[in-house]
Coordinates of C-alpha atoms in Angstrom, one line a residue:
Chain A
X1 CA -11.7 -23.2 -15.4
X2 CA -13.2 -22.0 -18.7
X3 CA -12.0 -18.7 -20.1
X4 CA -14.7 -16.0 -19.5
X5 CA -16.7 -14.7 -22.4
X6 CA -17.2 -11.0 -23.3
X7 CA -20.8 -11.1 -22.1
X8 CA -19.3 -11.4 -18.5
X9 CA -17.2 -8.2 -19.2
X10 CA -18.2 -4.8 -17.9
X11 CA -16.5 -1.5 -18.8
X12 CA -15.9 0.9 -16.0
X13 CA -16.1 4.2 -17.9
X14 CA -12.9 5.5 -16.2
X15 CA -11.0 3.2 -18.5
X16 CA -11.8 5.6 -21.4
X17 CA -12.6 8.7 -19.5
X18 CA -10.4 11.0 -21.5
X19 CA -11.7 9.8 -24.9
X20 CA -15.4 9.0 -24.7
X21 CA -18.6 10.5 -23.3
X22 CA -21.0 8.1 -21.6
X23 CA -23.1 7.9 -24.7
X24 CA -20.0 6.8 -26.7
X25 CA -19.0 4.3 -24.0
X26 CA -22.5 2.7 -24.1
X27 CA -22.3 2.3 -27.8
X28 CA -18.7 1.1 -27.6
X29 CA -19.7 -1.6 -25.1
X30 CA -22.5 -2.8 -27.3
X31 CA -20.2 -2.8 -30.4
X32 CA -17.6 -4.9 -28.7
X33 CA -20.0 -7.3 -27.1
X34 CA -19.6 -6.3 -23.5
X35 CA -22.5 -7.3 -21.3
X36 CA -22.2 -4.5 -18.7
X37 CA -21.1 -1.0 -18.0
X38 CA -20.2 0.9 -14.8
X39 CA -20.6 4.7 -15.2
X40 CA -19.0 7.5 -13.2
X41 CA -21.4 10.1 -12.0
X42 CA -19.7 13.1 -13.7
X43 CA -20.2 11.4 -17.1
X44 CA -23.8 10.5 -16.1
X45 CA -24.5 14.1 -15.2
X46 CA -23.2 15.2 -18.6
X47 CA -25.5 12.8 -20.5
X48 CA -28.5 13.1 -18.2
X49 CA -29.9 10.2 -16.2
X50 CA -32.9 9.5 -18.4
X51 CA -31.0 9.5 -21.6
X52 CA -28.4 7.3 -20.1
X53 CA -30.9 4.8 -18.8
X54 CA -32.7 4.7 -22.2
X55 CA -29.4 4.1 -24.1
X56 CA -28.2 1.4 -21.6
X57 CA -31.6 -0.4 -21.9
X58 CA -31.6 -0.1 -25.7
X59 CA -28.3 -2.0 -25.7
X60 CA -29.4 -4.4 -23.0
X61 CA -26.4 -3.7 -20.8
X62 CA -26.3 -4.5 -17.1
X63 CA -25.2 -1.6 -14.9
X64 CA -22.6 -3.4 -12.7
X65 CA -22.1 -0.5 -10.5
X66 CA -22.3 3.2 -10.2
X67 CA -19.1 5.1 -9.3
X68 CA -19.3 6.5 -6.8
X69 CA -20.7 7.4 -3.4
X70 CA -18.7 7.8 -0.2
X71 CA -16.1 10.5 0.4
X72 CA -17.4 10.9 3.9
X73 CA -14.6 13.3 4.6
X74 CA -16.3 15.9 2.3
X75 CA -18.6 18.6 3.6
X76 CA -21.6 17.8 1.4
X77 CA -21.3 14.0 1.9
X78 CA -24.9 13.6 3.1
X79 CA -26.6 15.2 0.1
X80 CA -24.1 13.8 -2.3
X81 CA -24.7 10.2 -1.2
X82 CA -28.5 10.7 -1.2
X83 CA -28.3 11.7 -4.8
X84 CA -25.9 8.8 -5.6
X85 CA -28.4 6.3 -4.2
X86 CA -31.2 7.9 -6.3
X87 CA -29.2 7.7 -9.4
X88 CA -28.1 4.1 -8.7
X89 CA -31.8 3.2 -8.2
X90 CA -32.8 4.9 -11.4
X91 CA -30.2 3.0 -13.3
X92 CA -31.0 -0.3 -11.6
X93 CA -27.3 -0.5 -10.8
X94 CA -26.2 -3.7 -9.1
X95 CA -24.4 -1.6 -6.5
X96 CA -23.3 1.8 -5.5
X97 CA -19.5 1.8 -5.1
X98 CA -18.3 3.6 -2.0
X99 CA -14.9 5.2 -2.1
X100 CA -15.0 6.2 1.5
X101 CA -12.6 9.1 1.6
X102 CA -9.4 9.6 3.6
X103 CA -8.4 11.8 6.5
X104 CA -10.4 14.8 7.4
X105 CA -8.7 18.1 6.2
X106 CA -5.8 18.9 8.5
X107 CA -6.3 15.7 10.6
X108 CA -3.8 12.9 11.3
X109 CA -6.4 10.7 13.0
X110 CA -7.0 7.8 10.7
X111 CA -8.7 5.8 13.5
X112 CA -11.3 8.5 13.8
X113 CA -11.7 8.7 10.0
X114 CA -12.4 5.0 10.0
X115 CA -15.0 5.3 12.8
X116 CA -16.7 8.1 10.9
X117 CA -16.9 6.0 7.8
X118 CA -18.8 3.4 9.6
X119 CA -21.1 5.9 11.2
X120 CA -21.8 7.7 7.9
X121 CA -22.5 4.4 6.1
X122 CA -24.9 3.5 8.9
X123 CA -26.7 6.7 8.3
X124 CA -27.2 6.2 4.5
X125 CA -27.8 2.5 4.7
X126 CA -31.6 2.7 5.4
X127 CA -32.1 4.9 2.3
X128 CA -30.0 2.5 0.2
X129 CA -32.0 -0.5 1.5
X130 CA -35.3 1.3 0.8
X131 CA -34.1 2.1 -2.7
X132 CA -32.9 -1.5 -3.3
X133 CA -29.4 -0.3 -3.9
X134 CA -26.7 -2.5 -2.4
X135 CA -23.7 -0.5 -1.1
X136 CA -20.3 -1.8 -2.0
X137 CA -17.4 -0.7 0.1
X138 CA -14.3 -0.6 -2.1
X139 CA -11.1 -1.1 0.0
X140 CA -8.4 1.0 -1.8
X141 CA -4.7 0.4 -1.8
X142 CA -2.9 1.6 1.3
X143 CA -1.0 4.1 -0.8
X144 CA -4.3 6.0 -1.2
X145 CA -5.2 5.9 2.5
X146 CA -4.6 9.6 3.3
X147 CA -6.4 11.1 0.3
X148 CA -9.0 8.7 -1.1
X149 CA -10.0 5.9 1.3
X150 CA -9.1 5.0 4.8
X151 CA -10.6 1.5 4.3
X152 CA -7.6 -0.4 2.9
X153 CA -8.1 -4.1 3.3
X154 CA -10.9 -6.5 2.6
X155 CA -10.8 -7.6 6.2
X156 CA -11.5 -4.1 7.4
X157 CA -14.3 -3.6 4.9
X158 CA -15.9 -6.9 5.9
X159 CA -15.7 -6.0 9.6
X160 CA -17.7 -2.9 8.7
X161 CA -20.2 -4.9 6.8
X162 CA -20.6 -7.3 9.7
X163 CA -21.3 -4.4 12.0
X164 CA -23.9 -2.9 9.8
X165 CA -25.9 -6.0 8.6
X166 CA -27.8 -6.4 5.4
X167 CA -27.7 -4.3 2.2
X168 CA -23.9 -3.8 2.2
X169 CA -21.0 -5.7 0.8
X170 CA -17.7 -5.1 -1.0
X171 CA -16.2 -4.3 -4.4
X172 CA -13.1 -6.5 -4.8
X173 CA -10.6 -4.7 -7.0
X174 CA -7.5 -6.7 -7.8
X175 CA -5.4 -3.6 -8.1
X176 CA -6.1 -2.5 -4.5
X177 CA -6.0 -6.0 -3.0
X178 CA -3.6 -8.3 -4.9
X179 CA -0.7 -7.8 -2.4
X180 CA -2.8 -8.7 0.7
X181 CA -1.6 -11.8 2.5
X182 CA -5.1 -12.4 3.7
X183 CA -6.8 -12.0 0.4
X184 CA -7.8 -15.6 -0.2
X185 CA -9.1 -16.0 3.3
X186 CA -11.1 -12.8 3.2
X187 CA -12.6 -13.5 -0.2
X188 CA -13.8 -16.8 1.2
X189 CA -15.2 -15.0 4.3
X190 CA -17.0 -12.4 2.1
X191 CA -18.8 -15.1 0.1
X192 CA -21.5 -14.7 -2.4
X193 CA -23.5 -12.5 -0.1
X194 CA -20.9 -9.8 0.3
X195 CA -19.1 -9.7 -3.0
X196 CA -21.0 -7.2 -5.0
X197 CA -18.5 -6.4 -7.7
X198 CA -15.2 -7.7 -9.1
X199 CA -12.8 -5.2 -10.7
X200 CA -9.9 -6.2 -12.9
X201 CA -6.7 -4.5 -14.3
X202 CA -3.1 -5.2 -13.5
X203 CA -0.2 -3.9 -11.4
X204 CA 2.7 -2.5 -13.6
X205 CA 6.3 -2.9 -12.6
X206 CA 7.4 -0.2 -12.2
X207 CA 4.4 1.8 -11.2
X208 CA 5.1 5.4 -12.0
X209 CA 2.2 7.1 -10.3
X210 CA 0.2 6.4 -7.1
X211 CA -3.2 6.9 -8.8
X212 CA -3.2 6.8 -12.6
X213 CA -0.7 4.2 -13.7
X214 CA -2.7 1.0 -13.7
X215 CA -1.9 -1.7 -16.3
X216 CA -3.9 -3.7 -18.8
X217 CA -4.6 -7.3 -17.8
X218 CA -1.6 -9.4 -18.6
X219 CA 0.9 -6.5 -18.5
X220 CA 1.7 -6.7 -14.8
X221 CA 2.3 -9.1 -11.9
X222 CA -1.2 -9.9 -10.7
X223 CA -2.2 -13.5 -10.9
X224 CA -5.7 -12.7 -12.2
X225 CA -6.7 -16.3 -12.9
X226 CA -5.9 -17.3 -9.3
X227 CA -7.8 -14.4 -7.8
X228 CA -10.8 -15.1 -10.1
X229 CA -10.8 -18.7 -8.9
X230 CA -11.0 -17.5 -5.3
X231 CA -13.9 -15.2 -6.1
X232 CA -15.7 -17.9 -8.0
X233 CA -15.1 -20.4 -5.2
X234 CA -16.7 -17.9 -2.9
X235 CA -19.8 -18.1 -5.1
X236 CA -19.5 -15.0 -7.1
X237 CA -20.8 -15.4 -10.7
X238 CA -21.2 -11.8 -11.7
X239 CA -19.4 -9.5 -14.1
X240 CA -15.7 -8.8 -14.4
X241 CA -15.4 -5.0 -14.6
X242 CA -12.4 -3.5 -16.2
X243 CA -11.2 -0.4 -14.5
X244 CA -7.9 1.1 -15.8
X245 CA -6.7 4.6 -14.8
X246 CA -3.8 5.1 -17.2
X247 CA -2.6 8.6 -17.8
X248 CA 0.5 7.6 -19.6
X249 CA -0.8 4.8 -21.8
X250 CA -4.4 3.7 -22.2
X251 CA -6.0 7.1 -21.9
X252 CA -3.9 8.2 -24.8
X253 CA -5.0 5.4 -27.2
X254 CA -7.9 5.0 -29.6
X255 CA -10.8 3.9 -27.3
X256 CA -11.9 1.1 -29.7
X257 CA -8.4 -0.3 -29.5
X258 CA -8.7 -0.1 -25.7
X259 CA -12.0 -2.1 -25.7
X260 CA -10.7 -4.6 -28.1
X261 CA -7.6 -5.2 -26.0
X262 CA -9.6 -5.5 -22.8
X263 CA -11.8 -8.1 -24.4
X264 CA -8.8 -10.1 -25.7
X265 CA -6.9 -9.9 -22.5
X266 CA -10.0 -10.8 -20.5
X267 CA -10.2 -13.9 -22.5
X268 CA -6.5 -14.9 -22.3
X269 CA -5.2 -13.5 -19.0
X270 CA -8.1 -12.9 -16.6
Chain B
X20 CA 4.9 11.5 27.5
X21 CA 8.2 13.4 27.6
X22 CA 9.7 14.6 24.3
X23 CA 12.5 12.3 23.3
X24 CA 16.1 13.7 23.5
X25 CA 18.6 13.5 20.7
X26 CA 20.6 10.7 22.5
X27 CA 17.6 8.5 21.5
X28 CA 18.0 9.5 17.9
X29 CA 19.7 7.4 15.3
X30 CA 20.5 8.4 11.7
X31 CA 19.8 5.9 9.0
X32 CA 22.5 6.8 6.5
X33 CA 20.1 6.6 3.6
X34 CA 18.8 10.0 4.9
X35 CA 21.9 11.7 3.6
X36 CA 23.0 9.1 1.1
X37 CA 23.6 11.5 -1.8
X38 CA 25.6 14.0 0.3
X39 CA 27.8 12.1 2.8
X40 CA 30.1 9.1 3.0
X41 CA 29.8 6.9 6.0
X42 CA 32.8 8.6 7.7
X43 CA 31.1 12.0 7.2
X44 CA 27.8 10.6 8.5
X45 CA 29.5 9.2 11.7
X46 CA 31.0 12.6 12.4
X47 CA 27.8 14.3 11.6
X48 CA 25.9 12.2 14.1
X49 CA 28.5 13.0 16.8
X50 CA 28.4 16.7 16.0
X51 CA 24.6 16.9 16.2
X52 CA 24.3 14.8 19.4
X53 CA 22.7 11.7 17.9
X54 CA 23.2 8.6 20.0
X55 CA 23.1 6.1 17.1
X56 CA 23.7 5.4 13.5
X57 CA 22.4 2.7 11.1
X58 CA 24.6 2.3 8.0
X59 CA 23.8 0.8 4.6
X60 CA 26.2 -1.8 3.5
X61 CA 27.4 -0.1 0.3
X62 CA 28.6 2.9 2.3
X63 CA 30.2 0.5 4.8
X64 CA 32.1 -1.3 2.0
X65 CA 33.4 2.0 0.7
X66 CA 34.7 3.0 4.1
X67 CA 35.9 -0.5 5.2
X68 CA 34.5 -2.4 8.1
X69 CA 37.4 -1.9 10.5
X70 CA 37.7 1.9 9.9
X71 CA 33.9 2.2 10.3
X72 CA 33.9 0.3 13.6
X73 CA 36.8 2.4 14.9
X74 CA 35.1 5.7 14.0
X75 CA 31.7 4.6 15.4
X76 CA 33.4 3.5 18.7
X77 CA 35.4 6.7 18.9
X78 CA 32.2 8.7 18.9
X79 CA 30.4 6.2 21.2
X80 CA 27.5 5.7 18.8
X81 CA 25.2 2.7 19.0
X82 CA 24.7 0.8 15.7
X83 CA 20.9 0.5 15.8
X84 CA 20.8 -1.7 12.7
X85 CA 22.7 -2.7 9.6
X86 CA 20.8 -2.2 6.3
X87 CA 20.3 -4.7 4.9
X88 CA 20.1 -8.4 4.5
X89 CA 17.3 -10.2 2.8
X90 CA 16.4 -10.0 -0.9
X91 CA 15.8 -13.7 -1.1
X92 CA 14.6 -13.3 -4.6
X93 CA 18.2 -12.6 -5.7
X94 CA 20.5 -15.3 -7.0
X95 CA 23.4 -14.7 -4.5
X96 CA 21.1 -14.4 -1.5
X97 CA 22.9 -17.1 0.5
X98 CA 26.4 -15.6 0.4
X99 CA 25.1 -12.1 0.6
X100 CA 23.2 -12.8 3.8
X101 CA 26.2 -14.6 5.3
X102 CA 28.4 -11.6 4.7
X103 CA 25.7 -9.3 6.1
X104 CA 25.5 -11.3 9.3
X105 CA 29.3 -11.2 9.7
X106 CA 29.3 -7.4 9.2
X107 CA 26.5 -6.9 11.6
X108 CA 28.4 -9.0 14.2
X109 CA 31.6 -7.0 13.6
X110 CA 29.7 -3.7 14.1
X111 CA 27.9 -5.1 17.1
X112 CA 24.7 -3.9 15.4
X113 CA 21.5 -4.2 17.4
X114 CA 19.9 -6.0 14.4
X115 CA 20.3 -6.9 10.8
X116 CA 17.4 -5.4 8.9
X117 CA 15.8 -7.8 6.4
X118 CA 14.2 -6.3 3.3
X119 CA 13.0 -9.7 2.1
X120 CA 12.6 -9.1 -1.7
X121 CA 9.6 -9.3 -4.0
X122 CA 8.5 -11.6 -6.7
X123 CA 11.0 -14.0 -8.3
X124 CA 11.9 -12.7 -11.8
X125 CA 9.0 -13.4 -14.2
X126 CA 6.8 -14.8 -11.5
X127 CA 3.3 -13.7 -10.4
X128 CA 3.3 -16.1 -7.5
X129 CA 3.4 -13.9 -4.4
X130 CA 2.2 -16.8 -2.1
X131 CA 5.3 -18.8 -3.2
X132 CA 7.6 -15.8 -2.8
X133 CA 6.3 -15.5 0.8
X134 CA 6.9 -19.2 1.6
X135 CA 10.4 -18.8 0.2
X136 CA 11.1 -15.9 2.5
X137 CA 10.3 -18.0 5.5
X138 CA 12.3 -20.9 4.2
X139 CA 15.4 -18.7 3.5
X140 CA 15.2 -16.9 6.8
X141 CA 15.0 -20.3 8.5
X142 CA 18.3 -21.2 6.7
X143 CA 20.2 -18.2 7.8
X144 CA 18.8 -17.9 11.3
X145 CA 21.2 -20.5 12.9
X146 CA 24.2 -18.4 11.7
X147 CA 22.6 -15.2 12.9
X148 CA 21.9 -16.7 16.4
X149 CA 25.5 -18.1 16.6
X150 CA 26.8 -14.6 15.7
X151 CA 24.5 -12.9 18.2
X152 CA 22.8 -10.9 15.5
X153 CA 19.1 -10.5 15.8
X154 CA 17.3 -10.5 12.4
X155 CA 14.7 -7.8 12.0
X156 CA 12.1 -8.4 9.3
X157 CA 10.9 -5.0 8.0
X158 CA 7.4 -5.2 6.5
X159 CA 7.4 -2.8 3.6
X160 CA 4.5 -0.8 2.2
X161 CA 2.2 -2.8 0.0
X162 CA 3.1 -0.5 -2.9
X163 CA 6.6 -2.1 -2.8
X164 CA 5.3 -5.7 -2.7
X165 CA 6.3 -6.7 -6.3
X166 CA 9.8 -5.3 -6.3
X167 CA 11.2 -4.9 -2.8
X168 CA 9.4 -6.9 -0.2
X169 CA 6.5 -9.4 -0.2
X170 CA 6.2 -9.1 3.6
X171 CA 3.8 -6.1 3.8
X172 CA 2.1 -6.1 7.2
X173 CA 3.3 -6.4 10.8
X174 CA 0.9 -9.3 11.3
X175 CA 2.5 -11.2 8.4
X176 CA 6.0 -10.5 9.7
X177 CA 5.1 -11.6 13.2
X178 CA 3.5 -14.8 11.9
X179 CA 6.9 -15.6 10.4
X180 CA 8.7 -14.8 13.7
X181 CA 6.3 -17.1 15.6
X182 CA 7.0 -19.9 13.1
X183 CA 10.8 -19.5 13.4
X184 CA 11.3 -18.9 17.2
X185 CA 14.1 -17.0 18.9
X186 CA 16.6 -14.6 17.4
X187 CA 14.2 -12.9 15.1
X188 CA 11.9 -9.9 15.3
X189 CA 10.6 -6.9 13.3
X190 CA 11.7 -3.4 12.4
X191 CA 8.6 -1.2 12.7
X192 CA 8.8 1.7 10.2
X193 CA 6.0 4.2 10.4
X194 CA 6.2 5.0 6.7
X195 CA 5.4 1.4 5.8
X196 CA 2.8 0.7 8.5
X197 CA 1.0 3.8 9.5
X198 CA -2.1 3.0 7.3
X199 CA -2.6 -0.5 8.8
X200 CA -5.9 -0.9 10.7
X201 CA -4.3 -3.5 12.8
X202 CA -1.1 -1.6 13.7
X203 CA -1.9 -0.9 17.3
X204 CA -2.9 -4.5 17.9
X205 CA 0.1 -6.0 16.1
X206 CA 2.6 -3.7 17.9
X207 CA 1.1 -4.9 21.2
X208 CA 1.4 -8.5 20.0
X209 CA 5.1 -7.9 19.0
X210 CA 6.0 -6.6 22.4
X211 CA 9.4 -5.8 23.7
X212 CA 10.8 -9.2 22.5
X213 CA 10.0 -8.8 18.8
X214 CA 10.4 -5.0 18.3
X215 CA 14.1 -4.7 17.3
X216 CA 14.0 -1.3 15.6
X217 CA 11.7 1.7 15.2
X218 CA 12.0 3.9 12.1
X219 CA 10.5 7.3 11.7
X220 CA 9.8 9.8 8.9
X221 CA 6.5 11.0 7.5
X222 CA 4.0 10.4 4.7
X223 CA 3.7 13.4 2.3
X224 CA 0.4 14.4 0.7
X225 CA 0.7 14.1 -2.2
X226 CA 3.3 11.4 -2.4
X227 CA 5.1 11.9 -5.8
X228 CA 7.0 8.7 -6.1
X229 CA 6.6 5.1 -4.8
X230 CA 10.1 4.8 -3.4
X231 CA 11.9 8.1 -2.8
X232 CA 9.4 10.7 -1.6
X233 CA 9.3 10.3 2.1
X234 CA 8.7 13.3 4.3
X235 CA 10.4 14.9 7.3
X236 CA 8.7 14.2 10.6
X237 CA 5.9 16.8 10.9
X238 CA 5.5 17.4 7.2
X239 CA 3.0 14.7 6.6
X240 CA 0.0 12.9 8.0
X241 CA 1.4 10.2 10.3
X242 CA 0.5 10.6 13.9
X243 CA 4.0 9.9 15.1
X244 CA 3.3 10.6 18.8
X245 CA 0.5 8.1 18.8
X246 CA 2.5 5.3 17.2
X247 CA 5.4 6.0 19.5
X248 CA 3.1 5.6 22.4
X249 CA 2.0 2.2 21.2
X250 CA 5.6 1.1 20.7
X251 CA 6.6 2.3 24.1
X252 CA 3.5 0.7 25.7
X253 CA 4.7 -2.6 24.1
X254 CA 7.9 -2.2 26.1
X255 CA 10.2 -0.8 23.4
X256 CA 12.7 1.7 24.9
X257 CA 15.3 1.8 22.1
X258 CA 16.3 4.3 19.5
X259 CA 14.2 6.2 17.1
X260 CA 15.9 5.8 13.7
X261 CA 15.3 8.5 11.1
X262 CA 15.1 7.1 7.6
X263 CA 14.1 9.5 4.8
X264 CA 14.5 8.7 1.1
X265 CA 13.8 12.0 -0.6
X266 CA 15.0 12.5 -4.1
X267 CA 13.1 15.8 -4.5
X268 CA 13.9 17.5 -1.2
X269 CA 16.1 16.3 1.6
X270 CA 18.7 14.6 -0.6
X271 CA 19.3 18.0 -2.2
X272 CA 19.9 19.9 1.0
X273 CA 22.9 20.7 3.1
X274 CA 23.3 17.5 5.2
X275 CA 24.0 19.5 8.4
X276 CA 20.6 21.2 7.8
X277 CA 19.0 17.8 7.4
X278 CA 20.5 16.5 10.7
X279 CA 19.5 19.7 12.5
X280 CA 16.0 19.5 11.2
X281 CA 15.6 15.8 12.1
X282 CA 16.8 16.6 15.6
X283 CA 14.3 19.5 16.0
X284 CA 11.4 17.6 14.5
X285 CA 12.2 14.6 16.6
X286 CA 11.8 16.8 19.6
X287 CA 8.6 18.5 18.5
X288 CA 6.8 16.1 16.3
X289 CA 7.8 12.5 17.0

């Protein structure tokens, strides 16, 4: 398996969220030879949609995803997801990533939260299809089930996709899924049709925080080459998007160092 | 569904591990009307096996489990598990809980670690059967996959049980399994034959540590009554074992307050 080149690399802007604006991240991607970018919507709102689109096009970057829609546990989920679809359409994003939300406030009923996720996605899916925006359900690690996403395995996400039909798939993030005994099987099940994005980073030992202590590729215990081989065997030939939330380390470093390190580790470890 | 009485309650000694010796925990259980106790082996070694057995019998407590065997990633796993089986036999424990261990040192091969777990259990199972000690695989939360247990779902644990036959089952701990979309289905699959222990506590929001921030029943988001109903529907009628690792809260309190609170919350929330 050949080492992947930087043109296959995409920067999820959360990786440098404390250091750079979206304008700076776009220029950083171009400077370091990345082929893609995946912006978060707060950064996009700061920069403005049109300015962002112009800058992204000027540097010929692919938009490998827009982060994020979902959070169906929130009161304004309907309008917020409508806007997210519009923005993803305007950016020609390859997908809108759905972080589906956790339990309803005050509720312990995770089964109901899960039903609701499927119902809500069913309601926004026609708009997404009409806009040509594929929806990518991102299963999050079970430790984030209560607060961020009650979809926690690829199997569960694919069951939802199967129930809803076309225009929907998954974002496979190694951080959230590496531990899953059924990962290989479910990646094969997903296949080219359902894998809309592939996110990389690493799992640190020890992990010091449930949200913001992700590791740089190569600094943890995830067998990235093996998981990539599964994703490729399933027919995925898209970008490798680096997404590292790192309060204690990478968010404190010079962002050019971060992008250089991602590029190097992508070549040697991913 | 009737509220469970304290005679169905068992104290996992980790719940008061910073405050009490095993001798004190045994007396505490008796004083608060608990019907069972589940000791950790370090506390047992301090007290001595014979003294512990005498004190447990004097108070007519059931030993709902011995914590723990497993850790097949450790060098001395063979001898250590042999001793654990002997101790569980001497205490007439209802099961020996297996925390199976994570990745081998320096390894990223979780698939191999999992194969090894099944091989190692296969090697100790004849001794456990001969000693009349049921082995209980405890699937741990996926956030503990790298360091403590590479068996992370009930489905995976039951697949191992099915491969190995009689004399082995599972410990269902709500903390580790509450998020699992297949929990109800897999509890039903396990049935009375495979469910050897049922552990309770709660999942705090937010959770501040990946190991030692469990909540008291009722202080988190786990629907304990619902999970208990599944376990009972599967035919389990054994003890409810409270196991709370709580560096920031319950390990700092007066242990009699802890046992009183467990008893009260068991009645009202579990």
